[in-house]
């Protein structure tokens, strides 16, 4: 009782034998999370960085790449993997689906790297060309991976991203959403991707994303990370708004507190590789809302662990994390 009252309890967890050693921190006490904070993921990333497909396959053994979006994301963001993964696709028939999944996902990230984060009007014709070429490759490879392994959810979630980038329209994207949720009805990453899709900048209507997020939370059992979709829905509303203080209302603060208590701060929350990103979502949303109590528990649990996303919505993400961490 007293632990919960004073902001402890849910933050206590058993020691993780695979956790990476505590890194050297910056002067402000923060550090950037590496390889989801997990030694097994680090081994996987290092093998992929070296282009060693045999070691990559061995390092994938503890994970289900068809369902683990975060582990797949570590490979997707790894520069250079596109230089060799195509050989694995062509030569390793037994593991072709896995190689296709990795390659297709990497091509989406690689495509956005070519496009950059500039506003559409500032993207050059050559950038658009390379962007669409890479997304077309991603689409082909992910659709084949999904056909080879129909139980996988990760290809469908990634196809939502490529479909948005290629402006394939609601008929295609809604079919892909149904395919993803049909395989994993409580999948957080799919829900977060759809929250982005429902934003006005992508053709959605104001309020749609938040209504979708609230419906998802209502279906989520206590301790499930799906509660993070509420945090992301409010962050997306803030991105869309012209008012920097648009989340600073008692109602939004209360909703974020309740969602955090229902999910990441609940005793039954599962501590998995990359849990820090779940906490970073709430850290950013609660900070934007000006919430003063639950945000302390969230930052205390993070203990300085910074994940790039979702703070990249700021022009200076690391500085913003450090500032709100210090205030909490």
mmCIF file with all atom_site columns, N, CA, C and O in Angstrom, residues 159-165 167-170 172-174 177 190-205 208-209 212 236 240:
data_model
loop_
_atom_site.group_PDB
_atom_site.id
_atom_site.type_symbol
_atom_site.label_atom_id
_atom_site.label_alt_id
_atom_site.label_comp_id
_atom_site.label_asym_id
_atom_site.label_entity_id
_atom_site.label_seq_id
_atom_site.pdbx_PDB_ins_code
_atom_site.Cartn_x
_atom_site.Cartn_y
_atom_site.Cartn_z
_atom_site.occupancy
_atom_site.B_iso_or_equiv
_atom_site.pdbx_formal_charge
_atom_site.auth_seq_id
_atom_site.auth_comp_id
_atom_site.auth_asym_id
_atom_site.auth_atom_id
_atom_site.pdbx_PDB_model_num
ATOM 1   N N  . UNK A 1 159 ? 3.895   -3.268 -43.368 1.00 0.00 ? 159 UNK A N  1
ATOM 2   C CA . UNK A 1 159 ? 3.192   -2.927 -44.604 1.00 0.00 ? 159 UNK A CA 1
ATOM 3   C C  . UNK A 1 159 ? 2.253   -1.742 -44.410 1.00 0.00 ? 159 UNK A C  1
ATOM 4   O O  . UNK A 1 159 ? 1.949   -1.025 -45.362 1.00 0.00 ? 159 UNK A O  1
ATOM 5   N N  . UNK A 1 160 ? 1.801   -1.529 -43.187 1.00 0.00 ? 160 UNK A N  1
ATOM 6   C CA . UNK A 1 160 ? 1.029   -0.317 -42.902 1.00 0.00 ? 160 UNK A CA 1
ATOM 7   C C  . UNK A 1 160 ? 1.892   0.918  -43.121 1.00 0.00 ? 160 UNK A C  1
ATOM 8   O O  . UNK A 1 160 ? 1.440   1.933  -43.675 1.00 0.00 ? 160 UNK A O  1
ATOM 9   N N  . UNK A 1 161 ? 3.154   0.841  -42.700 1.00 0.00 ? 161 UNK A N  1
ATOM 10  C CA . UNK A 1 161 ? 4.061   1.981  -42.862 1.00 0.00 ? 161 UNK A CA 1
ATOM 11  C C  . UNK A 1 161 ? 4.373   2.236  -44.334 1.00 0.00 ? 161 UNK A C  1
ATOM 12  O O  . UNK A 1 161 ? 4.295   3.380  -44.807 1.00 0.00 ? 161 UNK A O  1
ATOM 13  N N  . UNK A 1 162 ? 4.727   1.180  -45.058 1.00 0.00 ? 162 UNK A N  1
ATOM 14  C CA . UNK A 1 162 ? 5.042   1.370  -46.477 1.00 0.00 ? 162 UNK A CA 1
ATOM 15  C C  . UNK A 1 162 ? 3.814   1.820  -47.259 1.00 0.00 ? 162 UNK A C  1
ATOM 16  O O  . UNK A 1 162 ? 3.913   2.660  -48.161 1.00 0.00 ? 162 UNK A O  1
ATOM 17  N N  . UNK A 1 163 ? 2.645   1.303  -46.888 1.00 0.00 ? 163 UNK A N  1
ATOM 18  C CA . UNK A 1 163 ? 1.415   1.710  -47.562 1.00 0.00 ? 163 UNK A CA 1
ATOM 19  C C  . UNK A 1 163 ? 1.108   3.178  -47.365 1.00 0.00 ? 163 UNK A C  1
ATOM 20  O O  . UNK A 1 163 ? 0.631   3.859  -48.286 1.00 0.00 ? 163 UNK A O  1
ATOM 21  N N  . UNK A 1 164 ? 1.391   3.682  -46.158 1.00 0.00 ? 164 UNK A N  1
ATOM 22  C CA . UNK A 1 164 ? 1.187   5.104  -45.906 1.00 0.00 ? 164 UNK A CA 1
ATOM 23  C C  . UNK A 1 164 ? 2.165   5.933  -46.728 1.00 0.00 ? 164 UNK A C  1
ATOM 24  O O  . UNK A 1 164 ? 1.793   6.950  -47.325 1.00 0.00 ? 164 UNK A O  1
ATOM 25  N N  . UNK A 1 165 ? 3.415   5.488  -46.780 1.00 0.00 ? 165 UNK A N  1
ATOM 26  C CA . UNK A 1 165 ? 4.419   6.222  -47.543 1.00 0.00 ? 165 UNK A CA 1
ATOM 27  C C  . UNK A 1 165 ? 4.114   6.259  -49.026 1.00 0.00 ? 165 UNK A C  1
ATOM 28  O O  . UNK A 1 165 ? 4.430   7.242  -49.703 1.00 0.00 ? 165 UNK A O  1
ATOM 29  N N  . UNK A 1 167 ? 1.032   6.096  -50.241 1.00 0.00 ? 167 UNK A N  1
ATOM 30  C CA . UNK A 1 167 ? -0.331  6.624  -50.405 1.00 0.00 ? 167 UNK A CA 1
ATOM 31  C C  . UNK A 1 167 ? -1.243  5.616  -51.101 1.00 0.00 ? 167 UNK A C  1
ATOM 32  O O  . UNK A 1 167 ? -1.935  5.947  -52.069 1.00 0.00 ? 167 UNK A O  1
ATOM 33  N N  . UNK A 1 168 ? -1.276  4.388  -50.577 1.00 0.00 ? 168 UNK A N  1
ATOM 34  C CA . UNK A 1 168 ? -2.056  3.322  -51.212 1.00 0.00 ? 168 UNK A CA 1
ATOM 35  C C  . UNK A 1 168 ? -3.549  3.422  -50.936 1.00 0.00 ? 168 UNK A C  1
ATOM 36  O O  . UNK A 1 168 ? -4.333  2.709  -51.554 1.00 0.00 ? 168 UNK A O  1
ATOM 37  N N  . UNK A 1 169 ? -3.935  4.269  -50.002 1.00 0.00 ? 169 UNK A N  1
ATOM 38  C CA . UNK A 1 169 ? -5.359  4.495  -49.779 1.00 0.00 ? 169 UNK A CA 1
ATOM 39  C C  . UNK A 1 169 ? -5.969  3.621  -48.702 1.00 0.00 ? 169 UNK A C  1
ATOM 40  O O  . UNK A 1 169 ? -5.399  2.605  -48.305 1.00 0.00 ? 169 UNK A O  1
ATOM 41  N N  . UNK A 1 170 ? -7.165  4.010  -48.243 1.00 0.00 ? 170 UNK A N  1
ATOM 42  C CA . UNK A 1 170 ? -7.792  3.332  -47.097 1.00 0.00 ? 170 UNK A CA 1
ATOM 43  C C  . UNK A 1 170 ? -8.168  1.880  -47.348 1.00 0.00 ? 170 UNK A C  1
ATOM 44  O O  . UNK A 1 170 ? -8.119  1.064  -46.425 1.00 0.00 ? 170 UNK A O  1
ATOM 45  N N  . UNK A 1 172 ? -6.607  -0.446 -48.980 1.00 0.00 ? 172 UNK A N  1
ATOM 46  C CA . UNK A 1 172 ? -5.421  -1.290 -48.780 1.00 0.00 ? 172 UNK A CA 1
ATOM 47  C C  . UNK A 1 172 ? -4.984  -1.259 -47.318 1.00 0.00 ? 172 UNK A C  1
ATOM 48  O O  . UNK A 1 172 ? -4.738  -2.306 -46.702 1.00 0.00 ? 172 UNK A O  1
ATOM 49  N N  . UNK A 1 173 ? -4.878  -0.056 -46.750 1.00 0.00 ? 173 UNK A N  1
ATOM 50  C CA . UNK A 1 173 ? -4.360  0.044  -45.392 1.00 0.00 ? 173 UNK A CA 1
ATOM 51  C C  . UNK A 1 173 ? -5.298  -0.592 -44.370 1.00 0.00 ? 173 UNK A C  1
ATOM 52  O O  . UNK A 1 173 ? -4.836  -1.228 -43.414 1.00 0.00 ? 173 UNK A O  1
ATOM 53  N N  . UNK A 1 174 ? -6.597  -0.460 -44.556 1.00 0.00 ? 174 UNK A N  1
ATOM 54  C CA . UNK A 1 174 ? -7.529  -1.084 -43.616 1.00 0.00 ? 174 UNK A CA 1
ATOM 55  C C  . UNK A 1 174 ? -7.484  -2.611 -43.714 1.00 0.00 ? 174 UNK A C  1
ATOM 56  O O  . UNK A 1 174 ? -7.621  -3.311 -42.706 1.00 0.00 ? 174 UNK A O  1
ATOM 57  N N  . UNK A 1 177 ? -4.456  -3.530 -41.757 1.00 0.00 ? 177 UNK A N  1
ATOM 58  C CA . UNK A 1 177 ? -4.737  -3.417 -40.326 1.00 0.00 ? 177 UNK A CA 1
ATOM 59  C C  . UNK A 1 177 ? -5.494  -4.646 -39.841 1.00 0.00 ? 177 UNK A C  1
ATOM 60  O O  . UNK A 1 177 ? -5.150  -5.232 -38.808 1.00 0.00 ? 177 UNK A O  1
ATOM 61  N N  . UNK A 1 190 ? 1.122   -2.246 -33.846 1.00 0.00 ? 190 UNK A N  1
ATOM 62  C CA . UNK A 1 190 ? 0.097   -2.079 -34.881 1.00 0.00 ? 190 UNK A CA 1
ATOM 63  C C  . UNK A 1 190 ? -0.855  -0.948 -34.502 1.00 0.00 ? 190 UNK A C  1
ATOM 64  O O  . UNK A 1 190 ? -1.219  -0.111 -35.336 1.00 0.00 ? 190 UNK A O  1
ATOM 65  N N  . UNK A 1 191 ? -1.266  -0.917 -33.245 1.00 0.00 ? 191 UNK A N  1
ATOM 66  C CA . UNK A 1 191 ? -2.174  0.147  -32.782 1.00 0.00 ? 191 UNK A CA 1
ATOM 67  C C  . UNK A 1 191 ? -1.509  1.521  -32.882 1.00 0.00 ? 191 UNK A C  1
ATOM 68  O O  . UNK A 1 191 ? -2.140  2.496  -33.308 1.00 0.00 ? 191 UNK A O  1
ATOM 69  N N  . UNK A 1 192 ? -0.238  1.610  -32.505 1.00 0.00 ? 192 UNK A N  1
ATOM 70  C CA . UNK A 1 192 ? 0.466   2.895  -32.575 1.00 0.00 ? 192 UNK A CA 1
ATOM 71  C C  . UNK A 1 192 ? 0.602   3.348  -34.025 1.00 0.00 ? 192 UNK A C  1
ATOM 72  O O  . UNK A 1 192 ? 0.438   4.535  -34.341 1.00 0.00 ? 192 UNK A O  1
ATOM 73  N N  . UNK A 1 193 ? 0.878   2.403  -34.925 1.00 0.00 ? 193 UNK A N  1
ATOM 74  C CA . UNK A 1 193 ? 0.973   2.746  -36.344 1.00 0.00 ? 193 UNK A CA 1
ATOM 75  C C  . UNK A 1 193 ? -0.358  3.278  -36.865 1.00 0.00 ? 193 UNK A C  1
ATOM 76  O O  . UNK A 1 193 ? -0.401  4.235  -37.648 1.00 0.00 ? 193 UNK A O  1
ATOM 77  N N  . UNK A 1 194 ? -1.454  2.676  -36.415 1.00 0.00 ? 194 UNK A N  1
ATOM 78  C CA . UNK A 1 194 ? -2.763  3.127  -36.883 1.00 0.00 ? 194 UNK A CA 1
ATOM 79  C C  . UNK A 1 194 ? -3.139  4.473  -36.269 1.00 0.00 ? 194 UNK A C  1
ATOM 80  O O  . UNK A 1 194 ? -3.831  5.284  -36.906 1.00 0.00 ? 194 UNK A O  1
ATOM 81  N N  . UNK A 1 195 ? -2.693  4.741  -35.071 1.00 0.00 ? 195 UNK A N  1
ATOM 82  C CA . UNK A 1 195 ? -2.897  6.060  -34.475 1.00 0.00 ? 195 UNK A CA 1
ATOM 83  C C  . UNK A 1 195 ? -2.252  7.131  -35.352 1.00 0.00 ? 195 UNK A C  1
ATOM 84  O O  . UNK A 1 195 ? -2.823  8.203  -35.576 1.00 0.00 ? 195 UNK A O  1
ATOM 85  N N  . UNK A 1 196 ? -1.069  6.839  -35.885 1.00 0.00 ? 196 UNK A N  1
ATOM 86  C CA . UNK A 1 196 ? -0.426  7.782  -36.812 1.00 0.00 ? 196 UNK A CA 1
ATOM 87  C C  . UNK A 1 196 ? -1.229  7.909  -38.096 1.00 0.00 ? 196 UNK A C  1
ATOM 88  O O  . UNK A 1 196 ? -1.431  9.009  -38.623 1.00 0.00 ? 196 UNK A O  1
ATOM 89  N N  . UNK A 1 197 ? -1.713  6.783  -38.607 1.00 0.00 ? 197 UNK A N  1
ATOM 90  C CA . UNK A 1 197 ? -2.477  6.783  -39.851 1.00 0.00 ? 197 UNK A CA 1
ATOM 91  C C  . UNK A 1 197 ? -3.737  7.637  -39.740 1.00 0.00 ? 197 UNK A C  1
ATOM 92  O O  . UNK A 1 197 ? -4.177  8.252  -40.715 1.00 0.00 ? 197 UNK A O  1
ATOM 93  N N  . UNK A 1 198 ? -4.326  7.684  -38.557 1.00 0.00 ? 198 UNK A N  1
ATOM 94  C CA . UNK A 1 198 ? -5.583  8.406  -38.357 1.00 0.00 ? 198 UNK A CA 1
ATOM 95  C C  . UNK A 1 198 ? -5.401  9.905  -38.135 1.00 0.00 ? 198 UNK A C  1
ATOM 96  O O  . UNK A 1 198 ? -6.394  10.626 -37.962 1.00 0.00 ? 198 UNK A O  1
ATOM 97  N N  . UNK A 1 199 ? -4.172  10.386 -38.161 1.00 0.00 ? 199 UNK A N  1
ATOM 98  C CA . UNK A 1 199 ? -3.944  11.808 -37.965 1.00 0.00 ? 199 UNK A CA 1
ATOM 99  C C  . UNK A 1 199 ? -4.387  12.606 -39.193 1.00 0.00 ? 199 UNK A C  1
ATOM 100 O O  . UNK A 1 199 ? -4.308  12.121 -40.327 1.00 0.00 ? 199 UNK A O  1
ATOM 101 N N  . UNK A 1 200 ? -4.847  13.831 -38.986 1.00 0.00 ? 200 UNK A N  1
ATOM 102 C CA . UNK A 1 200 ? -5.273  14.671 -40.120 1.00 0.00 ? 200 UNK A CA 1
ATOM 103 C C  . UNK A 1 200 ? -4.212  14.826 -41.199 1.00 0.00 ? 200 UNK A C  1
ATOM 104 O O  . UNK A 1 200 ? -4.552  14.922 -42.383 1.00 0.00 ? 200 UNK A O  1
ATOM 105 N N  . UNK A 1 201 ? -2.931  14.823 -40.814 1.00 0.00 ? 201 UNK A N  1
ATOM 106 C CA . UNK A 1 201 ? -1.888  14.985 -41.835 1.00 0.00 ? 201 UNK A CA 1
ATOM 107 C C  . UNK A 1 201 ? -1.814  13.792 -42.774 1.00 0.00 ? 201 UNK A C  1
ATOM 108 O O  . UNK A 1 201 ? -1.221  13.872 -43.854 1.00 0.00 ? 201 UNK A O  1
ATOM 109 N N  . UNK A 1 202 ? -2.428  12.679 -42.379 1.00 0.00 ? 202 UNK A N  1
ATOM 110 C CA . UNK A 1 202 ? -2.475  11.498 -43.245 1.00 0.00 ? 202 UNK A CA 1
ATOM 111 C C  . UNK A 1 202 ? -3.901  11.215 -43.722 1.00 0.00 ? 202 UNK A C  1
ATOM 112 O O  . UNK A 1 202 ? -4.203  10.130 -44.209 1.00 0.00 ? 202 UNK A O  1
ATOM 113 N N  . UNK A 1 203 ? -4.793  12.181 -43.551 1.00 0.00 ? 203 UNK A N  1
ATOM 114 C CA . UNK A 1 203 ? -6.146  12.042 -44.067 1.00 0.00 ? 203 UNK A CA 1
ATOM 115 C C  . UNK A 1 203 ? -7.190  11.665 -43.044 1.00 0.00 ? 203 UNK A C  1
ATOM 116 O O  . UNK A 1 203 ? -8.369  11.484 -43.390 1.00 0.00 ? 203 UNK A O  1
ATOM 117 N N  . UNK A 1 204 ? -6.810  11.551 -41.782 1.00 0.00 ? 204 UNK A N  1
ATOM 118 C CA . UNK A 1 204 ? -7.773  11.225 -40.738 1.00 0.00 ? 204 UNK A CA 1
ATOM 119 C C  . UNK A 1 204 ? -8.546  12.442 -40.272 1.00 0.00 ? 204 UNK A C  1
ATOM 120 O O  . UNK A 1 204 ? -8.298  13.566 -40.711 1.00 0.00 ? 204 UNK A O  1
ATOM 121 N N  . UNK A 1 205 ? -9.474  12.212 -39.366 1.00 0.00 ? 205 UNK A N  1
ATOM 122 C CA . UNK A 1 205 ? -10.285 13.288 -38.801 1.00 0.00 ? 205 UNK A CA 1
ATOM 123 C C  . UNK A 1 205 ? -9.874  13.545 -37.357 1.00 0.00 ? 205 UNK A C  1
ATOM 124 O O  . UNK A 1 205 ? -9.484  12.604 -36.639 1.00 0.00 ? 205 UNK A O  1
ATOM 125 N N  . UNK A 1 208 ? -10.323 10.972 -34.172 1.00 0.00 ? 208 UNK A N  1
ATOM 126 C CA . UNK A 1 208 ? -10.385 9.568  -34.574 1.00 0.00 ? 208 UNK A CA 1
ATOM 127 C C  . UNK A 1 208 ? -9.348  8.727  -33.856 1.00 0.00 ? 208 UNK A C  1
ATOM 128 O O  . UNK A 1 208 ? -9.638  7.629  -33.357 1.00 0.00 ? 208 UNK A O  1
ATOM 129 N N  . UNK A 1 209 ? -8.120  9.214  -33.815 1.00 0.00 ? 209 UNK A N  1
ATOM 130 C CA . UNK A 1 209 ? -7.028  8.444  -33.243 1.00 0.00 ? 209 UNK A CA 1
ATOM 131 C C  . UNK A 1 209 ? -7.243  8.208  -31.754 1.00 0.00 ? 209 UNK A C  1
ATOM 132 O O  . UNK A 1 209 ? -7.022  7.108  -31.244 1.00 0.00 ? 209 UNK A O  1
ATOM 133 N N  . UNK A 1 212 ? -9.896  5.612  -31.171 1.00 0.00 ? 212 UNK A N  1
ATOM 134 C CA . UNK A 1 212 ? -9.335  4.287  -31.454 1.00 0.00 ? 212 UNK A CA 1
ATOM 135 C C  . UNK A 1 212 ? -8.484  3.812  -30.282 1.00 0.00 ? 212 UNK A C  1
ATOM 136 O O  . UNK A 1 212 ? -8.563  2.651  -29.862 1.00 0.00 ? 212 UNK A O  1
ATOM 137 N N  . UNK A 1 236 ? 0.506   12.455 -30.513 1.00 0.00 ? 236 UNK A N  1
ATOM 138 C CA . UNK A 1 236 ? 0.144   12.775 -31.900 1.00 0.00 ? 236 UNK A CA 1
ATOM 139 C C  . UNK A 1 236 ? -0.777  13.996 -31.962 1.00 0.00 ? 236 UNK A C  1
ATOM 140 O O  . UNK A 1 236 ? -0.656  14.825 -32.868 1.00 0.00 ? 236 UNK A O  1
ATOM 141 N N  . UNK A 1 240 ? -0.034  17.549 -33.971 1.00 0.00 ? 240 UNK A N  1
ATOM 142 C CA . UNK A 1 240 ? -0.972  18.167 -34.909 1.00 0.00 ? 240 UNK A CA 1
ATOM 143 C C  . UNK A 1 240 ? -1.380  19.582 -34.492 1.00 0.00 ? 240 UNK A C  1
ATOM 144 O O  . UNK A 1 240 ? -1.775  20.393 -35.327 1.00 0.00 ? 240 UNK A O  1
#
